[in-house]
Amino acid sequence: QPRIGWQIDPFGHSSITPSLFAAMGFDAMVINRIHHQKKLEYKAGRLMEFVWRGAALGPDSENGIFTHILHTHYSAPKGFDWEEGAPQVNSMNVENRANQLTSELKRRAAAYRTRHLLVPFGDDFKFKNAANQFQNMEQLVKHVSENEARYGVRLRFSTLSEYFADASRWAQQHGVQFPLFMGDFFPYADNEDSYWTGYYTTRPFLKKLSREVEANMRSAEALYAIARGSVFANANAAPAGLIDPNTAASHWMQTFEQLRQARREASIFSHHDAITGTCRSHVANDYVARMNRALNTARGVVETYVGIFLTEDPG
């Protein structure tokens, strides 16, 4: 069962977010996009980890959830993305590269209250050349670990669960207290000229189409379930002669697969760059095509089973 929430790219966070994760049994969560001024304030006050208590959803939400804010987006430290032209690490430059990396990590560590620091590597569309990324990272991890006394830093690959366990253990051993935050992180702005508030209304056609698709999908799935599970005593029987008895079984399976594929097409629109309308135009056009395919499938299924119900002999 997952124990750590990973919410690094939503454009702000509502007060329901920590409550939902707490209610689902998560132990902690990682967020990233909060107002740039607030992030600066949190760094200065060493408030980048806290207990977040949100909207009341029951006893689980009353205690809040331990929350970590990423220091500098979810990208690799600047100059250490080997898919963006960063110098390859080798025996000649590993010491210099290690100095640069550990200096950056120490700068980031000043924003947190424990001796443990979570540092993501990668970014959108990264690790297409994973072997190269790991080859370079492994050389740095090995060099720094072998020279821990010199750098005052120990590097290791880690899961989120390991990070939170170690950070929590260190905090308990050293009597570190974390602040309590109540409320939300809206509106989101990543600089003075970029307030992410327009996405509530941007590309209204897409938003309307998604609601229309969802309603039709729900109707289609409900009618399919009723037709197969309730109306006909034998699920493989041919309903009212409208389905060939010899192919009734395959009809149910084919229709189910059509609905499943349509649901997959429609569900992609729940992506945070889709329903918000923050995607690029060619991506938006792809969403429209996918949702129209789902809509046509749903309407076809509804038409089929409504016709069956209307022609079924009551006696």
Short mmCIF file of C-alpha atoms in Angstrom, two decimals:
data_model
loop_
_atom_site.label_atom_id
_atom_site.label_comp_id
_atom_site.label_asym_id
_atom_site.label_seq_id
_atom_site.Cartn_x
_atom_site.Cartn_y
_atom_site.Cartn_z
CA GLN A 1 0.00 0.00 0.00
CA PRO A 2 1.39 3.46 -0.88
CA ARG A 3 2.22 5.51 2.21
CA ILE A 4 3.63 8.73 0.74
CA GLY A 5 1.64 11.19 -1.38
CA TRP A 6 3.43 12.74 -4.36
CA GLN A 7 1.67 15.97 -5.42
CA ILE A 8 4.51 17.90 -7.00
CA ASP A 9 2.83 19.49 -10.03
CA PRO A 10 -0.71 20.69 -9.19
CA PHE A 11 -1.03 24.46 -9.52
CA GLY A 12 -1.63 25.17 -5.86
CA HIS A 13 -3.27 23.00 -3.22
CA SER A 14 -6.66 23.22 -1.55
CA SER A 15 -7.28 22.52 2.11
CA ILE A 16 -9.00 19.28 1.15
CA THR A 17 -5.70 17.84 -0.15
CA PRO A 18 -4.12 16.91 3.22
CA SER A 19 -7.46 15.69 4.52
CA LEU A 20 -7.96 13.31 1.62
CA PHE A 21 -4.48 11.85 1.91
CA ALA A 22 -4.83 11.46 5.67
CA ALA A 23 -8.23 9.80 5.23
CA MET A 24 -6.69 7.36 2.71
CA GLY A 25 -4.10 6.31 5.26
CA PHE A 26 -1.04 8.10 3.91
CA ASP A 27 1.73 8.94 6.37
CA ALA A 28 3.23 11.94 4.60
CA MET A 29 3.14 13.84 1.34
CA VAL A 30 5.39 15.91 -0.91
CA ILE A 31 4.22 19.10 -2.60
CA ASN A 32 6.02 21.68 -4.69
CA ARG A 33 4.03 24.45 -6.34
CA ILE A 34 3.21 27.10 -3.77
CA HIS A 35 3.37 30.89 -4.22
CA HIS A 36 6.97 31.89 -4.90
CA GLN A 37 6.97 34.53 -2.15
CA LYS A 38 5.59 32.08 0.37
CA LYS A 39 8.23 29.54 -0.59
CA LEU A 40 10.94 32.15 0.02
CA GLU A 41 9.42 32.90 3.43
CA TYR A 42 9.25 29.22 4.29
CA LYS A 43 12.88 28.70 3.31
CA ALA A 44 14.01 31.61 5.45
CA GLY A 45 12.01 30.35 8.43
CA ARG A 46 12.95 26.68 7.95
CA LEU A 47 9.28 25.91 7.47
CA MET A 48 9.62 23.65 4.45
CA GLU A 49 8.38 20.67 6.44
CA PHE A 50 5.29 20.91 8.59
CA VAL A 51 2.14 19.18 9.75
CA TRP A 52 -0.69 20.23 7.44
CA ARG A 53 -4.20 20.15 8.85
CA GLY A 54 -6.87 20.74 6.24
CA ALA A 55 -10.64 20.65 5.97
CA ALA A 56 -12.46 18.44 8.45
CA LEU A 57 -13.26 15.05 6.91
CA GLY A 58 -13.36 12.94 10.04
CA PRO A 59 -10.98 11.81 12.78
CA ASP A 60 -8.12 10.97 10.40
CA SER A 61 -7.98 14.51 9.04
CA GLU A 62 -7.94 16.15 12.48
CA ASN A 63 -4.33 15.16 13.10
CA GLY A 64 -3.14 16.48 9.73
CA ILE A 65 -0.38 14.96 7.63
CA PHE A 66 3.36 15.56 7.61
CA THR A 67 4.21 17.55 4.48
CA HIS A 68 7.46 18.30 2.67
CA ILE A 69 7.87 21.11 0.12
CA LEU A 70 10.51 20.56 -2.55
CA HIS A 71 13.21 23.20 -2.35
CA THR A 72 13.80 24.02 -6.03
CA HIS A 73 11.05 22.51 -8.13
CA TYR A 74 11.26 18.81 -9.00
CA SER A 75 14.19 19.25 -11.38
CA ALA A 76 17.70 17.94 -10.91
CA PRO A 77 20.06 20.52 -9.36
CA LYS A 78 21.12 23.03 -11.99
CA GLY A 79 24.03 21.69 -14.03
CA PHE A 80 23.37 18.06 -13.11
CA ASP A 81 20.91 17.01 -15.78
CA TRP A 82 22.91 14.91 -18.24
CA GLU A 83 20.14 15.02 -20.79
CA GLU A 84 20.49 18.80 -20.96
CA GLY A 85 24.16 19.00 -21.80
CA ALA A 86 25.66 18.80 -18.30
CA PRO A 87 29.36 17.82 -18.41
CA GLN A 88 29.88 14.08 -18.15
CA VAL A 89 31.42 13.05 -14.83
CA ASN A 90 34.82 11.39 -15.12
CA SER A 91 37.93 10.84 -13.03
CA MET A 92 39.32 14.22 -14.08
CA ASN A 93 36.36 16.37 -13.00
CA VAL A 94 34.57 14.29 -10.37
CA GLU A 95 36.09 16.25 -7.48
CA ASN A 96 35.08 19.61 -8.93
CA ARG A 97 31.61 18.37 -9.77
CA ALA A 98 31.23 16.92 -6.27
CA ASN A 99 32.23 20.28 -4.77
CA GLN A 100 29.57 22.03 -6.83
CA LEU A 101 26.88 19.53 -5.92
CA THR A 102 27.58 19.38 -2.20
CA SER A 103 27.71 23.18 -2.00
CA GLU A 104 24.25 23.33 -3.53
CA LEU A 105 22.93 20.65 -1.19
CA LYS A 106 24.25 22.47 1.87
CA ARG A 107 22.56 25.65 0.68
CA ARG A 108 19.26 23.81 0.36
CA ALA A 109 19.64 22.04 3.70
CA ALA A 110 19.49 25.40 5.49
CA ALA A 111 15.76 25.55 4.71
CA TYR A 112 14.95 22.35 6.64
CA ARG A 113 15.12 21.34 10.31
CA THR A 114 16.70 17.89 10.11
CA ARG A 115 20.04 16.68 8.80
CA HIS A 116 18.31 14.79 6.00
CA LEU A 117 17.62 16.38 2.61
CA LEU A 118 15.35 15.14 -0.17
CA VAL A 119 16.75 15.98 -3.62
CA PRO A 120 14.92 14.82 -6.77
CA PHE A 121 16.71 14.22 -10.04
CA GLY A 122 15.05 14.42 -13.44
CA ASP A 123 12.17 16.57 -14.69
CA ASP A 124 9.40 16.31 -17.28
CA PHE A 125 10.25 13.87 -20.08
CA LYS A 126 13.55 12.89 -18.47
CA PHE A 127 15.39 9.60 -18.14
CA LYS A 128 14.95 8.85 -21.80
CA ASN A 129 18.64 8.04 -21.48
CA ALA A 130 18.46 6.58 -18.00
CA ALA A 131 21.76 4.73 -18.28
CA ASN A 132 23.65 7.98 -18.82
CA GLN A 133 21.83 9.72 -15.97
CA PHE A 134 22.55 6.95 -13.48
CA GLN A 135 26.12 6.46 -14.63
CA ASN A 136 26.90 10.08 -13.79
CA MET A 137 24.92 10.11 -10.54
CA GLU A 138 26.55 6.91 -9.35
CA GLN A 139 30.03 8.35 -9.81
CA LEU A 140 29.11 11.39 -7.71
CA VAL A 141 27.43 9.31 -5.01
CA LYS A 142 30.44 7.01 -4.81
CA HIS A 143 33.00 9.83 -4.69
CA VAL A 144 31.18 11.87 -2.05
CA SER A 145 30.46 8.82 0.08
CA GLU A 146 34.11 7.79 -0.01
CA ASN A 147 35.10 11.30 1.07
CA GLU A 148 32.39 12.00 3.61
CA ALA A 149 34.79 13.61 6.08
CA ARG A 150 35.95 16.12 3.48
CA TYR A 151 32.51 17.11 2.20
CA GLY A 152 30.51 16.71 5.38
CA VAL A 153 27.83 15.09 3.27
CA ARG A 154 26.68 11.54 2.70
CA LEU A 155 24.83 10.82 -0.56
CA ARG A 156 22.62 7.83 -1.27
CA PHE A 157 19.77 6.80 -3.51
CA SER A 158 16.58 6.62 -1.49
CA THR A 159 12.87 6.00 -1.66
CA LEU A 160 10.44 8.51 -0.21
CA SER A 161 9.55 6.10 2.58
CA GLU A 162 13.21 5.81 3.58
CA TYR A 163 13.65 9.56 3.54
CA PHE A 164 10.64 10.26 5.75
CA ALA A 165 11.54 7.45 8.14
CA ASP A 166 15.09 8.76 8.60
CA ALA A 167 14.02 12.39 8.86
CA SER A 168 11.35 11.51 11.42
CA ARG A 169 13.78 9.40 13.45
CA TRP A 170 16.39 12.19 13.48
CA ALA A 171 13.80 14.76 14.52
CA GLN A 172 12.63 12.59 17.43
CA GLN A 173 16.18 11.92 18.60
CA HIS A 174 17.05 15.64 18.57
CA GLY A 175 13.76 17.04 19.83
CA VAL A 176 12.91 18.84 16.61
CA GLN A 177 9.39 20.23 16.44
CA PHE A 178 7.58 20.94 13.19
CA PRO A 179 5.11 23.80 12.71
CA LEU A 180 1.38 23.32 12.13
CA PHE A 181 -0.12 24.78 8.99
CA MET A 182 -3.87 25.18 8.48
CA GLY A 183 -5.38 26.34 5.23
CA ASP A 184 -4.60 26.12 1.53
CA PHE A 185 -1.95 27.20 -0.95
CA PHE A 186 -3.99 29.30 -3.36
CA PRO A 187 -3.46 31.21 -5.51
CA TYR A 188 -0.31 29.80 -7.05
CA ALA A 189 2.25 32.09 -8.70
CA ASP A 190 5.73 31.07 -9.82
CA ASN A 191 6.82 34.69 -10.37
CA GLU A 192 5.43 38.21 -10.08
CA ASP A 193 3.82 38.10 -13.53
CA SER A 194 2.49 34.54 -13.52
CA TYR A 195 -0.55 33.94 -11.35
CA TRP A 196 -2.06 30.57 -12.16
CA THR A 197 -5.72 31.46 -11.71
CA GLY A 198 -6.97 31.55 -15.31
CA TYR A 199 -7.08 27.78 -15.58
CA TYR A 200 -10.45 27.73 -13.83
CA THR A 201 -12.04 29.12 -17.00
CA THR A 202 -9.47 28.60 -19.75
CA ARG A 203 -10.55 26.47 -22.75
CA PRO A 204 -14.20 26.23 -21.57
CA PHE A 205 -15.09 24.00 -24.53
CA LEU A 206 -12.77 21.30 -23.19
CA LYS A 207 -14.24 21.58 -19.71
CA LYS A 208 -17.79 21.33 -21.06
CA LEU A 209 -16.90 18.38 -23.29
CA SER A 210 -15.35 16.51 -20.37
CA ARG A 211 -18.58 16.85 -18.36
CA GLU A 212 -20.62 15.71 -21.34
CA VAL A 213 -18.39 12.69 -21.88
CA GLU A 214 -18.49 11.75 -18.21
CA ALA A 215 -22.31 11.90 -18.11
CA ASN A 216 -22.66 9.78 -21.25
CA MET A 217 -20.08 7.27 -20.04
CA ARG A 218 -21.92 6.89 -16.76
CA SER A 219 -25.21 6.28 -18.56
CA ALA A 220 -23.64 3.77 -20.94
CA GLU A 221 -21.96 1.81 -18.16
CA ALA A 222 -25.13 1.75 -16.08
CA LEU A 223 -27.28 0.56 -18.99
CA TYR A 224 -24.75 -2.12 -19.87
CA ALA A 225 -24.69 -3.38 -16.29
CA ILE A 226 -28.49 -3.43 -16.07
CA ALA A 227 -28.86 -5.13 -19.43
CA ARG A 228 -26.35 -7.85 -18.67
CA GLY A 229 -26.94 -8.41 -14.98
CA SER A 230 -30.61 -7.74 -14.35
CA VAL A 231 -32.88 -7.61 -17.37
CA PHE A 232 -31.92 -11.00 -18.78
CA ALA A 233 -31.85 -14.03 -16.55
CA ASN A 234 -29.10 -15.56 -18.64
CA ALA A 235 -26.37 -13.00 -19.35
CA ASN A 236 -25.45 -14.85 -22.53
CA ALA A 237 -28.98 -14.99 -23.87
CA ALA A 238 -29.97 -12.93 -26.87
CA PRO A 239 -32.12 -9.98 -25.68
CA ALA A 240 -35.37 -9.66 -27.60
CA GLY A 241 -33.82 -11.07 -30.71
CA LEU A 242 -31.77 -7.92 -31.23
CA ILE A 243 -28.52 -9.77 -30.62
CA ASP A 244 -27.65 -12.95 -32.45
CA PRO A 245 -27.86 -15.84 -29.93
CA ASN A 246 -24.76 -17.35 -31.50
CA THR A 247 -22.72 -14.25 -30.74
CA ALA A 248 -24.36 -13.03 -27.51
CA ALA A 249 -21.39 -13.97 -25.33
CA SER A 250 -18.91 -12.19 -27.57
CA HIS A 251 -21.29 -9.20 -27.73
CA TRP A 252 -21.05 -8.65 -23.99
CA MET A 253 -17.27 -8.94 -24.01
CA GLN A 254 -16.84 -6.68 -27.04
CA THR A 255 -19.11 -4.03 -25.57
CA PHE A 256 -17.31 -4.21 -22.25
CA GLU A 257 -13.96 -3.74 -24.01
CA GLN A 258 -15.36 -0.79 -25.96
CA LEU A 259 -16.52 0.84 -22.73
CA ARG A 260 -13.19 0.18 -21.06
CA GLN A 261 -11.29 1.75 -23.93
CA ALA A 262 -13.64 4.73 -23.94
CA ARG A 263 -13.16 5.16 -20.21
CA ARG A 264 -9.40 5.15 -20.72
CA GLU A 265 -9.69 7.79 -23.42
CA ALA A 266 -11.88 9.97 -21.21
CA SER A 267 -9.84 9.46 -18.04
CA ILE A 268 -6.71 10.94 -19.63
CA PHE A 269 -8.45 14.29 -19.42
CA SER A 270 -8.14 14.23 -15.64
CA HIS A 271 -4.45 15.08 -16.10
CA HIS A 272 -3.61 18.40 -14.48
CA ASP A 273 -2.61 19.95 -17.81
CA ALA A 274 -5.82 18.74 -19.46
CA ILE A 275 -8.85 19.71 -17.37
CA THR A 276 -7.07 22.98 -16.52
CA GLY A 277 -6.49 23.81 -20.18
CA THR A 278 -2.79 24.52 -19.60
CA CYS A 279 -1.73 22.14 -22.36
CA ARG A 280 -0.49 23.22 -25.77
CA SER A 281 -2.88 23.52 -28.70
CA HIS A 282 -1.88 20.29 -30.45
CA VAL A 283 -2.27 18.42 -27.16
CA ALA A 284 -5.69 19.99 -26.60
CA ASN A 285 -6.70 18.83 -30.07
CA ASP A 286 -5.64 15.30 -29.16
CA TYR A 287 -7.76 15.46 -26.00
CA VAL A 288 -10.76 16.55 -28.08
CA ALA A 289 -10.27 13.64 -30.47
CA ARG A 290 -9.98 11.16 -27.60
CA MET A 291 -13.06 12.49 -25.82
CA ASN A 292 -15.09 12.48 -29.02
CA ARG A 293 -14.20 8.83 -29.54
CA ALA A 294 -15.33 8.09 -26.00
CA LEU A 295 -18.50 10.11 -26.49
CA ASN A 296 -19.40 8.29 -29.70
CA THR A 297 -18.83 4.92 -28.03
CA ALA A 298 -20.97 5.87 -25.05
CA ARG A 299 -23.79 7.15 -27.20
CA GLY A 300 -23.69 4.00 -29.32
CA VAL A 301 -24.00 1.79 -26.25
CA VAL A 302 -26.83 3.90 -24.85
CA GLU A 303 -28.67 3.72 -28.18
CA THR A 304 -28.29 -0.06 -28.31
CA TYR A 305 -29.62 -0.79 -24.84
CA VAL A 306 -32.34 1.84 -24.79
CA GLY A 307 -33.57 0.20 -28.01
CA ILE A 308 -33.49 -3.19 -26.29
CA PHE A 309 -35.43 -1.96 -23.27
CA LEU A 310 -38.06 -0.23 -25.39
CA THR A 311 -38.66 -3.30 -27.55
CA GLU A 312 -38.51 -5.90 -24.74
CA ASP A 313 -41.81 -7.77 -24.28
CA PRO A 314 -43.12 -6.99 -20.76
CA GLY A 315 -44.81 -10.38 -20.61
#
